[in-house]
Every structure is written in C-alpha cells, then in structure tokens.
CSV table of C-alpha atoms and ligand atoms in Angstrom, one decimal:
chain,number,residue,atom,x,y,z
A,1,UNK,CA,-45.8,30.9,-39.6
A,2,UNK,CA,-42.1,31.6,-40.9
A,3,UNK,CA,-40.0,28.7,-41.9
A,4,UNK,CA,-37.1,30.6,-41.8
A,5,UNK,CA,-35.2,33.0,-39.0
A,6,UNK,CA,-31.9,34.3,-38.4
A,7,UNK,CA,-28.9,32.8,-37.9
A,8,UNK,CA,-28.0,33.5,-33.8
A,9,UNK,CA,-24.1,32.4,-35.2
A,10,UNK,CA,-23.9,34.4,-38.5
A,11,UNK,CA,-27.0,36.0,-39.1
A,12,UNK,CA,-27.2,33.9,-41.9
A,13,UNK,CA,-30.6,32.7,-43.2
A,14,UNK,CA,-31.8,29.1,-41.2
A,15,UNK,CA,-34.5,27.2,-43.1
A,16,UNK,CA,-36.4,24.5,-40.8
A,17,UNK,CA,-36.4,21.1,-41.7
A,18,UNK,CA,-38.4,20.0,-38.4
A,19,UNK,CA,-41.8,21.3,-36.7
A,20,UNK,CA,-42.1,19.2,-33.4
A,21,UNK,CA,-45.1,22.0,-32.9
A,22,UNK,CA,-46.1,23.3,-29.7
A,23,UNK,CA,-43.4,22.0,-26.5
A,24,UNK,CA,-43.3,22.2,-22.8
A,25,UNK,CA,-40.0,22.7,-21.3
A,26,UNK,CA,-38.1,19.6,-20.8
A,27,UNK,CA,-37.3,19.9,-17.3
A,28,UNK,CA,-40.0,21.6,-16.0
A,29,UNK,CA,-41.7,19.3,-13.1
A,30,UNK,CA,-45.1,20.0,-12.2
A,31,UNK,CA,-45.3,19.9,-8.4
A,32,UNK,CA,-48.7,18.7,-6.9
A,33,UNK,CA,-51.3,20.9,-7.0
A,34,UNK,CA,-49.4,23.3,-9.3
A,35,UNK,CA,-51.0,25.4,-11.7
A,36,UNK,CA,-51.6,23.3,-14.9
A,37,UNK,CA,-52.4,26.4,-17.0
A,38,UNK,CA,-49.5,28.2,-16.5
A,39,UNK,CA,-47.1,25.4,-17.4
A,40,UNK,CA,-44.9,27.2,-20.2
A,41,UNK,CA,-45.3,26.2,-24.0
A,42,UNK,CA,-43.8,27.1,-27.1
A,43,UNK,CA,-43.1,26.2,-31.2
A,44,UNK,CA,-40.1,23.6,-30.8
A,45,UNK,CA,-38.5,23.3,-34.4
A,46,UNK,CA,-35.5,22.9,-36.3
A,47,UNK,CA,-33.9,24.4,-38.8
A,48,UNK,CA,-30.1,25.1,-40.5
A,49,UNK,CA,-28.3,27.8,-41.3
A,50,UNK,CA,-27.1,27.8,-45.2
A,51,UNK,CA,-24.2,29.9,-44.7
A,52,UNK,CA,-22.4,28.5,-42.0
A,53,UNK,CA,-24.2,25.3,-41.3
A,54,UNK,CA,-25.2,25.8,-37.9
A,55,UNK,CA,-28.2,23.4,-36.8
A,56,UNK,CA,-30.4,25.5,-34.5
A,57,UNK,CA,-34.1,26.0,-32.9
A,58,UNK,CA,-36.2,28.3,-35.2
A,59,UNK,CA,-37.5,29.9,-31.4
A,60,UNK,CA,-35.9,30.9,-28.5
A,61,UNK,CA,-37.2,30.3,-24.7
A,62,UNK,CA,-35.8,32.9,-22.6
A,63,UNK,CA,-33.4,31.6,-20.1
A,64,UNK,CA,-34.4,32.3,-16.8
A,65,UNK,CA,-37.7,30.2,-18.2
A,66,UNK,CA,-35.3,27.4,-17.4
A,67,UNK,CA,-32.2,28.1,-15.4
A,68,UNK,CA,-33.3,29.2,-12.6
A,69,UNK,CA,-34.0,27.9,-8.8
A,70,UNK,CA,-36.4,25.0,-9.3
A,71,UNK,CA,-33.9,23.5,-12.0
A,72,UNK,CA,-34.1,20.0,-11.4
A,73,UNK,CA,-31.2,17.8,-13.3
A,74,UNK,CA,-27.8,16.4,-11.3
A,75,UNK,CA,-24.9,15.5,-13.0
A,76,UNK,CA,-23.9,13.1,-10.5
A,77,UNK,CA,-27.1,11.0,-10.8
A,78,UNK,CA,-24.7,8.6,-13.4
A,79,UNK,CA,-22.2,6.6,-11.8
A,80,UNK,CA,-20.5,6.2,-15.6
A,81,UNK,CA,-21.1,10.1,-16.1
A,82,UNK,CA,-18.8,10.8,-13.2
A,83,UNK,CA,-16.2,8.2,-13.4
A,84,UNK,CA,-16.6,10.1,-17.2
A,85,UNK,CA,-15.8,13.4,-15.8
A,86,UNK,CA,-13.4,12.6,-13.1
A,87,UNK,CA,-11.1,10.9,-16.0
A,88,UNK,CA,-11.3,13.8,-17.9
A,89,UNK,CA,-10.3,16.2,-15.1
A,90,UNK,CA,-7.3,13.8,-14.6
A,91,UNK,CA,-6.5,14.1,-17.5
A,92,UNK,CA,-6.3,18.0,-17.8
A,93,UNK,CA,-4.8,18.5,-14.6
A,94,UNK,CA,-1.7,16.3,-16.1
A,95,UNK,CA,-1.5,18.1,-19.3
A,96,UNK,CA,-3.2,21.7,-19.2
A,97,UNK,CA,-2.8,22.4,-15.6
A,98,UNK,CA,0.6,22.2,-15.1
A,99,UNK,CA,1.5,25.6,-14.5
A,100,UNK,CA,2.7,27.3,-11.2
A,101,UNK,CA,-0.7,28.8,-10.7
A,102,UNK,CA,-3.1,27.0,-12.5
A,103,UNK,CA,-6.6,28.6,-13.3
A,104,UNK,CA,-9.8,26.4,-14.5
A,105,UNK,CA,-13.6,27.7,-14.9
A,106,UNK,CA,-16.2,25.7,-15.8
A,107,UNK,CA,-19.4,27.3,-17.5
A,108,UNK,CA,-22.4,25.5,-16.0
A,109,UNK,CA,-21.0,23.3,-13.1
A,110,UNK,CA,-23.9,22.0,-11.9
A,111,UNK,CA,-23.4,19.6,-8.8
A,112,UNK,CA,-19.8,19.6,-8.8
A,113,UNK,CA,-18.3,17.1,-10.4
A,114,UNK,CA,-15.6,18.4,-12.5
A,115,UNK,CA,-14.7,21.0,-9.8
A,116,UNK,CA,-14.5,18.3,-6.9
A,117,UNK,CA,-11.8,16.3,-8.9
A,118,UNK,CA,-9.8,19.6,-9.6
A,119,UNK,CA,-10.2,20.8,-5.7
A,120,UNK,CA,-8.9,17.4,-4.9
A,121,UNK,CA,-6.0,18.0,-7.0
A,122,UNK,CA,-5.4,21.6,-5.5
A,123,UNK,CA,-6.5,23.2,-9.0
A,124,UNK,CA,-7.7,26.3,-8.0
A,125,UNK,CA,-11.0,26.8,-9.9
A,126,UNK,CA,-14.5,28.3,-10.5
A,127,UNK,CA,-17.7,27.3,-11.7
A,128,UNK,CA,-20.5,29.7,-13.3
A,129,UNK,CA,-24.0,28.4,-13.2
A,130,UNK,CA,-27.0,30.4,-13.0
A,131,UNK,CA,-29.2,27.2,-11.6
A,132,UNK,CA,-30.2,26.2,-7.9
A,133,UNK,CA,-28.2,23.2,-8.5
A,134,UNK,CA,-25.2,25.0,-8.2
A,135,UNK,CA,-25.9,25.7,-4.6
A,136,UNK,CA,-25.2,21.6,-4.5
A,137,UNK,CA,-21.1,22.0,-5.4
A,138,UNK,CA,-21.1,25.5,-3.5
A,139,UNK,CA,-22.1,23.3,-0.5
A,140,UNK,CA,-19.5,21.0,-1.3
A,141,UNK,CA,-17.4,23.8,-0.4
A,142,UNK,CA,-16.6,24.7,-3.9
A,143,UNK,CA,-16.3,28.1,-5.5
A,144,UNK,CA,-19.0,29.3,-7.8
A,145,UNK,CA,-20.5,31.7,-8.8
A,146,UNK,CA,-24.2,31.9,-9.6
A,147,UNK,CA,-25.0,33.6,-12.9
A,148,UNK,CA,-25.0,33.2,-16.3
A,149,UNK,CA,-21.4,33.4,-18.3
A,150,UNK,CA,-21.4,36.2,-20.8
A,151,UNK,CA,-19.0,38.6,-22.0
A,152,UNK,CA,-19.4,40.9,-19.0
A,153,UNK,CA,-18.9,38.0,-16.4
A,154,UNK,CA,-15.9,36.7,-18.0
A,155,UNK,CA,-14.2,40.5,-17.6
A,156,UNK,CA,-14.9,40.6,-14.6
A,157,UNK,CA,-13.6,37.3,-13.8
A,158,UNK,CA,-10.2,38.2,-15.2
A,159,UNK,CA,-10.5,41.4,-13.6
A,160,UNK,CA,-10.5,39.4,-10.1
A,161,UNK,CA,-8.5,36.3,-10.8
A,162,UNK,CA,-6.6,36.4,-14.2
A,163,UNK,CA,-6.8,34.5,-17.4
A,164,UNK,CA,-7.7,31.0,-17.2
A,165,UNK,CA,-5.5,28.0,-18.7
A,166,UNK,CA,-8.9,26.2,-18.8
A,167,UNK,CA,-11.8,27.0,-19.6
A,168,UNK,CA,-14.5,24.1,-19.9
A,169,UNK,CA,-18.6,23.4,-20.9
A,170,UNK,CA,-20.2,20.2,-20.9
A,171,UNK,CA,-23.8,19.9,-22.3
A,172,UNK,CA,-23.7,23.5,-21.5
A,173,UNK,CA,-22.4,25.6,-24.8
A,174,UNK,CA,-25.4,24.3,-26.8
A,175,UNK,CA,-27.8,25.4,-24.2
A,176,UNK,CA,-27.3,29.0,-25.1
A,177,UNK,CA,-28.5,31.2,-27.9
A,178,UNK,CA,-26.6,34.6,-26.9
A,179,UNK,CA,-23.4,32.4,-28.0
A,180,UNK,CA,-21.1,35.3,-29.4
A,181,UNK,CA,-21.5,37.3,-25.7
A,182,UNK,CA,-20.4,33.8,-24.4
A,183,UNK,CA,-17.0,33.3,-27.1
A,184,UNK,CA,-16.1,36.7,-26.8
A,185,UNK,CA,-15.8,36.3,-22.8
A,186,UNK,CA,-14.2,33.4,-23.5
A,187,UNK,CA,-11.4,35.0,-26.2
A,188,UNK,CA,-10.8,37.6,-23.3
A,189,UNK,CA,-10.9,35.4,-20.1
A,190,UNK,CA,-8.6,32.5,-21.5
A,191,UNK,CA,-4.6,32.6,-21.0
A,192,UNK,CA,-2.8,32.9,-23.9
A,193,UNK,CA,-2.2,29.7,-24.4
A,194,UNK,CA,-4.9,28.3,-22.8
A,195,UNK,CA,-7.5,25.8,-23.7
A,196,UNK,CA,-11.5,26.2,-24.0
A,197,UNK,CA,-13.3,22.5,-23.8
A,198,UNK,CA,-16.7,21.8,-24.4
A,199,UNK,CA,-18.6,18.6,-25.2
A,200,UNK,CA,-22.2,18.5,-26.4
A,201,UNK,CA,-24.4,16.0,-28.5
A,202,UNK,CA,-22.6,15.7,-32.0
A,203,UNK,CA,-24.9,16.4,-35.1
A,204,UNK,CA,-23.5,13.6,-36.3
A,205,UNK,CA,-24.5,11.0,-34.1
A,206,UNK,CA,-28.3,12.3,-33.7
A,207,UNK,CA,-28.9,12.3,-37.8
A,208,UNK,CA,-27.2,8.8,-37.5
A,209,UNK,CA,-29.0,7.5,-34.9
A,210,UNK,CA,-32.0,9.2,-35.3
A,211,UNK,CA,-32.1,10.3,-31.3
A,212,UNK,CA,-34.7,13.2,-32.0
A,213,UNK,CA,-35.3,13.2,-28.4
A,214,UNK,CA,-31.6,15.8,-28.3
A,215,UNK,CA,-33.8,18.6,-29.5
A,216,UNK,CA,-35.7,20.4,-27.1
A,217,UNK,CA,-35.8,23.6,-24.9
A,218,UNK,CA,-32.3,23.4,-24.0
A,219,UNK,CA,-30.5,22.5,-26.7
A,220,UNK,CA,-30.7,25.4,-29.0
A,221,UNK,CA,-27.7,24.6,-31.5
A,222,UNK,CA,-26.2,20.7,-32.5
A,223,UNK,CA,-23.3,21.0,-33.1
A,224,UNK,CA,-20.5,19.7,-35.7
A,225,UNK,CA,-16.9,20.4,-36.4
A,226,UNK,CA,-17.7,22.4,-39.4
A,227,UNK,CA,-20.2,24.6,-37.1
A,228,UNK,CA,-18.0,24.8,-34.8
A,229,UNK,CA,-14.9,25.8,-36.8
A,230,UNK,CA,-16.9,28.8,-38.8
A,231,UNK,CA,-17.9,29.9,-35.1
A,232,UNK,CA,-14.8,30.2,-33.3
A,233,UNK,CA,-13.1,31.6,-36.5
A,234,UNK,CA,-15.9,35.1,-35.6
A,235,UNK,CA,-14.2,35.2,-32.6
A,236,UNK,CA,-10.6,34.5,-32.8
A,237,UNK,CA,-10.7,31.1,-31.9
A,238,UNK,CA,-9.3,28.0,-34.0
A,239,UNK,CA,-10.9,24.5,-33.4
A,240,UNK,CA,-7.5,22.5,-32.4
A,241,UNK,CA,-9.0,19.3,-31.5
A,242,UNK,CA,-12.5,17.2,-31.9
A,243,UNK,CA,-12.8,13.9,-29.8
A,244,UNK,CA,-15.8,11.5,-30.7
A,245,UNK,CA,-17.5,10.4,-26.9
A,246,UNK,CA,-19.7,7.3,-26.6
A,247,UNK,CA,-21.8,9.4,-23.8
A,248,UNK,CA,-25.2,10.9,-24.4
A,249,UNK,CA,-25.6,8.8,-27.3
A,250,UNK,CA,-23.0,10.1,-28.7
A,251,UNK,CA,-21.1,14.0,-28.6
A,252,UNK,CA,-17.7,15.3,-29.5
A,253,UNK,CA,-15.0,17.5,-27.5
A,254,UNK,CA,-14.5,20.0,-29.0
A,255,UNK,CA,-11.2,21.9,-28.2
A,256,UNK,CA,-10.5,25.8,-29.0
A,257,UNK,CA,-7.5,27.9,-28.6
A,258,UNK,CA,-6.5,31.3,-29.7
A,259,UNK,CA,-5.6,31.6,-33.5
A,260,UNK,CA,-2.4,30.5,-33.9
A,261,UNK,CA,-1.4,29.2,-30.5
A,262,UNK,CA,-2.0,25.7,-31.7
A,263,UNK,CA,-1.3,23.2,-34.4
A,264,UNK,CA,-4.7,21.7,-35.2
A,265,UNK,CA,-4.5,17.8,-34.8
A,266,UNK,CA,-5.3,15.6,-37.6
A,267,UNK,CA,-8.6,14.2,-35.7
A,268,UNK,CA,-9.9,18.0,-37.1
A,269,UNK,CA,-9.2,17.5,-41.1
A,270,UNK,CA,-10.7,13.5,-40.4
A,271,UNK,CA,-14.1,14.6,-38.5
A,272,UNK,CA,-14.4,17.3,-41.3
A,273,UNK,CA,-14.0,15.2,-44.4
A,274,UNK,CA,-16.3,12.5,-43.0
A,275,UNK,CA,-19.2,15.4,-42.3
A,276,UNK,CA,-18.9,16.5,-45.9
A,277,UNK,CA,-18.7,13.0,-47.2
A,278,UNK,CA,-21.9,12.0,-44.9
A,279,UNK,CA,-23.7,15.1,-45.9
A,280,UNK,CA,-24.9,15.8,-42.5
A,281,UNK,CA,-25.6,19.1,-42.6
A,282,UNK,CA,-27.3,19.2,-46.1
A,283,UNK,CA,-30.9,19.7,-46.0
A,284,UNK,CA,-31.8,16.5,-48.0
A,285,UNK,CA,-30.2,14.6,-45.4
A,286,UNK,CA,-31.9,16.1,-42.3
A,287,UNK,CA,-35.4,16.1,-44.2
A,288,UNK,CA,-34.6,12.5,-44.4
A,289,UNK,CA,-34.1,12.4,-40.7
A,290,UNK,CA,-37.5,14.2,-40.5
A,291,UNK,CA,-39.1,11.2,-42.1
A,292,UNK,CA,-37.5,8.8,-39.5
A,293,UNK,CA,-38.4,10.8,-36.5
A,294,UNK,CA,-42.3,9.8,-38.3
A,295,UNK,CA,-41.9,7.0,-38.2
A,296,UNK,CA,-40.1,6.4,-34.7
A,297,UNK,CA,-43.3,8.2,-33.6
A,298,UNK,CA,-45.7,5.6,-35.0
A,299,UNK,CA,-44.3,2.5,-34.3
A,300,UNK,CA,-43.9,3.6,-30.3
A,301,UNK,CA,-47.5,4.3,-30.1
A,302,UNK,CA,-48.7,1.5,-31.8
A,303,UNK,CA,-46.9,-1.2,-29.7
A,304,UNK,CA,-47.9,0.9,-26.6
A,305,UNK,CA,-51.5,0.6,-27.9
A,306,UNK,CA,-51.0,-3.0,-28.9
A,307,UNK,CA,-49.6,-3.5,-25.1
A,308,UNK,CA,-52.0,-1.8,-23.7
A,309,UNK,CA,-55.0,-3.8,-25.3
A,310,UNK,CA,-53.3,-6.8,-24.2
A,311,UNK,CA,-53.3,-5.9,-20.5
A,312,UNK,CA,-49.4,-5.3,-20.2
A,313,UNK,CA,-48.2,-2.7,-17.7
A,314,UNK,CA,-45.5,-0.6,-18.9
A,315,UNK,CA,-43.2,2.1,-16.6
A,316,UNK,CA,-40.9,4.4,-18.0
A,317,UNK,CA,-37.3,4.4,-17.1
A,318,UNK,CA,-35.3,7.8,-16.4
A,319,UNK,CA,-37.9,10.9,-16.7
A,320,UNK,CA,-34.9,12.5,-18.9
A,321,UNK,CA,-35.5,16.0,-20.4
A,322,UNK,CA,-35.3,14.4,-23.6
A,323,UNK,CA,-38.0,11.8,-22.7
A,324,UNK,CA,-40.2,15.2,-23.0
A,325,UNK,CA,-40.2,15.5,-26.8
A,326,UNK,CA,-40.8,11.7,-27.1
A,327,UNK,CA,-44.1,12.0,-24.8
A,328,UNK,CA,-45.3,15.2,-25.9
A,329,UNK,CA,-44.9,15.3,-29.9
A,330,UNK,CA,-46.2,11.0,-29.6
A,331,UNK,CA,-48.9,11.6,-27.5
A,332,UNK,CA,-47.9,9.1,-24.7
A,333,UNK,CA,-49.4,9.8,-21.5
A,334,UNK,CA,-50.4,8.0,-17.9
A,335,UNK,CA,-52.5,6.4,-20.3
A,336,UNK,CA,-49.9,4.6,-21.6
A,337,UNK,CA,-47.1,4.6,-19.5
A,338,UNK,CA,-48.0,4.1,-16.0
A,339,UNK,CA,-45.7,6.2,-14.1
A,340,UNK,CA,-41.8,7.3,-15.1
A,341,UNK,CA,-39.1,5.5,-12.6
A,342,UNK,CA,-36.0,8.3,-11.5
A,343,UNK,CA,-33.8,8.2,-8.8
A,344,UNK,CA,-33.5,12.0,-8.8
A,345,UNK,CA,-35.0,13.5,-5.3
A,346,UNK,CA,-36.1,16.5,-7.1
A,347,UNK,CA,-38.1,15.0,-10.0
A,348,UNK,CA,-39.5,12.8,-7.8
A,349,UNK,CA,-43.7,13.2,-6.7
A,350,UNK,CA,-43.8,15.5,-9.5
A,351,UNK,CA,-45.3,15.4,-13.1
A,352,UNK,CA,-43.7,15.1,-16.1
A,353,UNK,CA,-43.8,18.0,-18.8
A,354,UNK,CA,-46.8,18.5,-20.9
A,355,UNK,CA,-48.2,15.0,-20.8
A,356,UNK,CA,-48.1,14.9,-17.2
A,357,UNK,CA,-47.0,11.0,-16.2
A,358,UNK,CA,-46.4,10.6,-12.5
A,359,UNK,CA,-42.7,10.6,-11.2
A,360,UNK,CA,-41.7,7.9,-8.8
A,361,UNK,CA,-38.9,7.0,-6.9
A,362,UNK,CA,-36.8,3.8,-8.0
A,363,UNK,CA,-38.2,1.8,-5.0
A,364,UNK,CA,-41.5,1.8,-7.0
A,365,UNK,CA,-40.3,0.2,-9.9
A,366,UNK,CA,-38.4,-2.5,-8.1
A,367,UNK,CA,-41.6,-3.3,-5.4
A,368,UNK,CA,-43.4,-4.6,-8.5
A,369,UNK,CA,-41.5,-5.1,-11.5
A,370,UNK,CA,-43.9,-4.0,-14.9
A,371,UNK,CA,-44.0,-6.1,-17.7
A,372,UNK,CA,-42.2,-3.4,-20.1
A,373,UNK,CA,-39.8,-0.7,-19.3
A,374,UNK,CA,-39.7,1.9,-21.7
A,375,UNK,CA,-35.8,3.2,-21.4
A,376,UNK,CA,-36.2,7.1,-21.8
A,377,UNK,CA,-32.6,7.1,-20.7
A,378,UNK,CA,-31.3,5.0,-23.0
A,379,UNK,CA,-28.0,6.9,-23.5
A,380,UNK,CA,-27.6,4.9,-20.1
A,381,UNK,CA,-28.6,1.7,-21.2
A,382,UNK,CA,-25.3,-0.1,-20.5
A,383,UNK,CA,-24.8,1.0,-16.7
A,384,UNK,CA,-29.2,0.4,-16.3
A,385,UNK,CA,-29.2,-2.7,-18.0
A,386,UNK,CA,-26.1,-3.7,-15.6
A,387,UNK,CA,-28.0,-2.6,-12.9
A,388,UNK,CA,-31.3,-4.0,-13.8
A,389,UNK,CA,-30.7,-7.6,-14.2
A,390,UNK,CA,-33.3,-8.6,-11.3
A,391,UNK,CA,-35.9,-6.7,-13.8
A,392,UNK,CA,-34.8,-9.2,-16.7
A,393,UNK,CA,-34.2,-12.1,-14.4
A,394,UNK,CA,-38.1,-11.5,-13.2
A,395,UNK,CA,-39.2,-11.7,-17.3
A,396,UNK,CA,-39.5,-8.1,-17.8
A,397,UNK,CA,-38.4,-6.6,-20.6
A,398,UNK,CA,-37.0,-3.0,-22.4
A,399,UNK,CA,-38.4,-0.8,-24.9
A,400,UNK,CA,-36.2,0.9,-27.0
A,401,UNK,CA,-36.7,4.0,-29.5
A,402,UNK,CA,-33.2,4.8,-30.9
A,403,UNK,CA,-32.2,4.3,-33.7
A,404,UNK,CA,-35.8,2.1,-34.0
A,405,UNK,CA,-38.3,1.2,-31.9
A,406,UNK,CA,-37.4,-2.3,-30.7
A,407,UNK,CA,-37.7,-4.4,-27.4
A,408,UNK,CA,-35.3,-6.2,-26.0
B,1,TYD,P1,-30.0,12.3,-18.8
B,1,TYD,O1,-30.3,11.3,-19.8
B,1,TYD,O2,-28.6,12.2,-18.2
B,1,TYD,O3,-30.2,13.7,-19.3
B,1,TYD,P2,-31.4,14.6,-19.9
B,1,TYD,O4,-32.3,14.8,-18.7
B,1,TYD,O5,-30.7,15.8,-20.2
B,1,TYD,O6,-32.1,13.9,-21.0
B,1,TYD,O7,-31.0,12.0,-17.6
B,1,TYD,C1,-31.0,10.8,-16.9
B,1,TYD,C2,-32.2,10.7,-16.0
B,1,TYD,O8,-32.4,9.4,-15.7
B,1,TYD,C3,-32.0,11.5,-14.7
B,1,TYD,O9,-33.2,12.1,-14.3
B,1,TYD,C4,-31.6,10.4,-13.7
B,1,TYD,C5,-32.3,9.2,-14.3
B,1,TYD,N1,-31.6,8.0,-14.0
B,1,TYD,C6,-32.2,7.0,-13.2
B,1,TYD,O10,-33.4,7.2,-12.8
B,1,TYD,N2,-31.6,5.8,-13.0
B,1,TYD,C7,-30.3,5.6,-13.5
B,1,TYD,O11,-29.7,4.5,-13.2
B,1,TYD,C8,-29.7,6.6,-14.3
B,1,TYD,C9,-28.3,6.4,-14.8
B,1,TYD,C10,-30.4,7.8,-14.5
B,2,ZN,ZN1,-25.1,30.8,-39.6
C-alpha cells in the first residue's frame, strides 16, 4: 500500500501521517431493508504535501458517490448556524454588495440560508449545488442551479449573468478534490474587484483540538493560511483576509481577491507567523496528533465498555457525518450506543454508516431520557446543552471526545 500520492494542489509529493483504514461514507444513511453489501467503502487516510503544505486525503471518493439525490445534511438544522450565516450575509450586503447591480453566487447552497438573507435584501444571487438538498432553497423560490461548480460552469455563468462581486463557499471548498477547475472558474467568474469567501475547518484548530472526527469522505483538504495562500497564488488569486470562527469547532474565512486588487490585512502576516511558530503543518507535529487520535480511541471504548458492564444506557446525540469516523475506526456500534438522537427528517429511521446504530427522532430521546449522551455534535455543544437542560435537570449526563474523552 503506498504511503505517498500526489499532491491534487501542486502535484507535489504528500506523505501520510494517518491510516483511519477502510471508511463508509459519512453521510450515507442506510434506509430499511437496504442492501448492506453494497454500502460503499474505502481507505480513509491522511497525508501532507511537502511542497506546499496542503493537508489532504491520500484517496479520492468520486463525487456523485456523495453529492447526489439522497444527500441527507441541512444547513438550517442549527439555529446558531443560521443566525451565523444570516450575520454574515448582512454583513456583505453592507460592504461588498453595494454596487448598482450587485451579483453573489454561492458554491454549495444547500437549503438556502445564505441566499434567503440576500433575496430578502434584493441581492440578486445564485447558488450551485449538485445535491437534492438544493431542491429545498429552489423551493424557497430561490435561484439555483443544480450541478457541480467547475471551470466550465463558472463560464457559462458569466456568459449568462456577468462577473460576480461575491463569490462565496462554506464547508464546501474542502469538499472537493478537482480544486484548480474550481479556482480557475472562480479567477474568471469574479468582478474585478470582487471578493471570493470561503470558510472550512482550520488545520489549526483540528491539530489543537485533536477533533479527528473533521476527516472523512468529504473533507478532502484542511486547510491553513499558508495552504491557502500557495493555492490561490497558482491561480492569480492573493489571500487578502483570514478570520478565526468559533463554528465547527473551529474554521477560518478565508478571503481571496485578484492579485493586486487588494491590500492584504494584517490578520494574514499574524495567522501565518503563528502557523509557522506552532509547527502545524510539520510532520512531527501531525504524527503527534496521530498518537492522540489513539488514544481518544481507547479511552471512549473503554468507558463505553465500563458503562455498559454497569448496566447504563447510553444514546448518541447528533448522527453528524463526523460522528462516522468516531464509530467506525472505534468500533462503537448498537452494542454500545443504543440508538443516535437527530432532528433531521431525512436521517431519521435510517442506519448510521458502517456500524449501523439506529437513527431516531428527537422525541425518542426526550420520552426516556438515557443515563449518558454521547455528544457527536459537539461543535454544537453550547446551543444543545442550552437546549437540553431537562436532560441534566433529570441526572443525565454528556460524553465528550474533543480534545479528551471526558463527561460532563
Ligand atoms: P453537523 O455537526 O453540523 O455537521 P456534520 O454532519 O458535517 O458533522 O451536524 C449536526 C447534526 O446534528 C445534524 O444531523 C443535525 C443534528 N442536530 C440535532 O439533532 N440537534 C441539534 O440540536 C443540533 C444543533 C443538531
Ligand atoms: Zn502540494
């Protein structure tokens, strides 16, 4: 087995540092009676790249594997992620937007948030998205158009509506492998002096935290500012602007322009000195992170064993896609964890990836409180926890993984 590939950024050589071994796809929901043996599998690991530092899977699932009809996640499922995304839109509609005839277009819009809060604002926008979701913010009576963005669909975007002054991604851009066909559309299709936006779990954060659980099917590259600057500068593009985010466990926004247009702000020169200070990308550093997602591993399934002996019940909270690597490379089943709790309509009655736990609706968990929660979506901990107080108040209590296994 090769423990090195090709760079999809630079063609650089990548070296893994991280063999999660054989994977399901994350967000792949078995429905009843489905066919067990063809549920899709492949070698999830992780390498980096040693010329241009670009943290990426070692193998590739092909996309319509996993953007496709049956695609189950919503945006909107996170009262803090929209109230996240409708701030954000305020904000660009005051400052980017403020042309005659403003243009936005989102890659991957998914249910509609982002272009809901510009159509309210008169914005005239589109959104790209290859996933049935989509057919969610078309309904909405939004404009979209289902496909995948590549160089060819970002021509003929500007062939039928102009540049854009805005272009934006989130936790989209690291979903996708073919990246250069995407940042050459997006050197074509943008104004200017226009803006491309995209936020995505920061390299950073998951080395820090140790929040393994970010690497799976989907997310093909983790980013950093140093990544991202050697990967616009192929294409024309100058990174301008890095924001740190507290969502998702933590990402940055990353802002692009064309070479030139822009004055970098100083937040660039600060995120890069700290990365080379912390080392982050070095291959001591994510070997080290290796060792901790070991460790993570074994001291989840031994106080789910130790629960388990002692006759506790134990529900999982959120069945995230990340929650899939957690299950599947720990070996945590129905076994273990009784059945996953998640208010999302389309997850629901189904089986999770791989490991197959049961998917329930929320009503479940609240009809008869468990004695443990384990919080797959932990990135959401502060609105759950708000929300969950009759869960405490009733003695129960949450398991956590990142940075440490702990309950709380
Ligand atoms: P999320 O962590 O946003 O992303 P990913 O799937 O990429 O890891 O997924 C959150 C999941 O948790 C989603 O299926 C909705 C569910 N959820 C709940 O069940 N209850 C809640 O209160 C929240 C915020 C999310
Ligand atoms: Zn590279």
């Amino acid at each position: 087995m090769s423990r090195t590939t090709r760079c999809r950024v630079c063609n650089g050589t990548v070296t893994e540092f991280f063999d999660f071994r054989r994977q399901p796809l994350s967000d792949c929901f078995l429905a009843p009676g489905s066919a067990v043996e063809k549920e899709f599998f492949f070698r999830l690991a992780i390498g980096v790249c040693a010329e241009c530092s670009m943290v990426q899977l070692m193998e590739e699932v092909p996309r319509e594997n996993m953007f496709h009809e049956d695609y189950p996640y919503h945006s909107s499922g996170s009262a803090y992620m929209r109230a996240h995304f409708e701030q954000f839109a305020k904000r660009l509609i005051s400052t980017e937007l403020t042309g005659d005839s403003p243009f936005f277009v989102e890659i991957g819009c998914n249910d509609g948030i982002m272009l809901r809060a510009l159509a309210d604002a008169g914005v005239p926008s589109l959104g790209v998205d290859p996933s049935g979701v989509a057919d969610l913010a078309a309904a909405k009576g939004l404009r979209v158009r289902k496909s995948f963005f590549e160089d060819a669909t970002a021509q003929e975007i500007l062939e039928a509506d102009g540049p854009a002054d805005v272009i934006y991604a989130a936790n989209t851009l690291c979903h996708i492998p073919y990246i250069g066909s995407v940042l050459s559309g997006v050197t074509k299709l943008l104004a200017p002096g226009g803006v491309f936006v995209f936020e995505d779990p920061y390299l950073g954060d998951i080395v820090e935290r140790t929040s393994f659980d970010q690497i799976y099917d989907e997310h093909f590259f983790l980013f950093s500012a140093r990544s991202v600057r050697f990967m616009a500068a192929r294409h024309g593009l100058e990174l301008v602007d890095v924001e740190r985010l507290p969502v998702h466990g933590g990402e940055v926004r990353y802002t692009l322009a064309h070479r030139g247009a822009r004055q970098p702000s100083p937040a660039v020169a600060e995120l890069l000195a700290e990365e080379e200070r912390r080392k982050i990308s070095d291959l001591p550093t994510l070997e080290k992170f290796g060792e901790n997602v070991q460790k993570i591993c074994k001291d989840l399934t031994t106080l789910l064993l130790d629960l388990k002996s002692s006759g506790k019940r134990v529900v999982g909270y959120g069945a995230t896609a990340k929650s899939s690597v957690v299950t599947n490379f720990c070996g945590i089943g129905p076994e273990l964890v009784e059945f996953v709790s998640d208010i999302t309509p389309s997850k629901q009655g189904r089986l999770t990836p791989g490991v197959h736990i049961p998917v329930r609706p929320h009503e479940e968990f609240s009809a008869a409180y468990p004695d443990y929660a384990l919080l797959f979506a932990w990135n959401h901990a502060e609105e759950i926890m708000e929300k969950e107080q009759e869960f405490r108040a009733a003695g129960g209590k949450w398991i956590m993984y990142v940075p440490d296994v702990r309950v709380v």
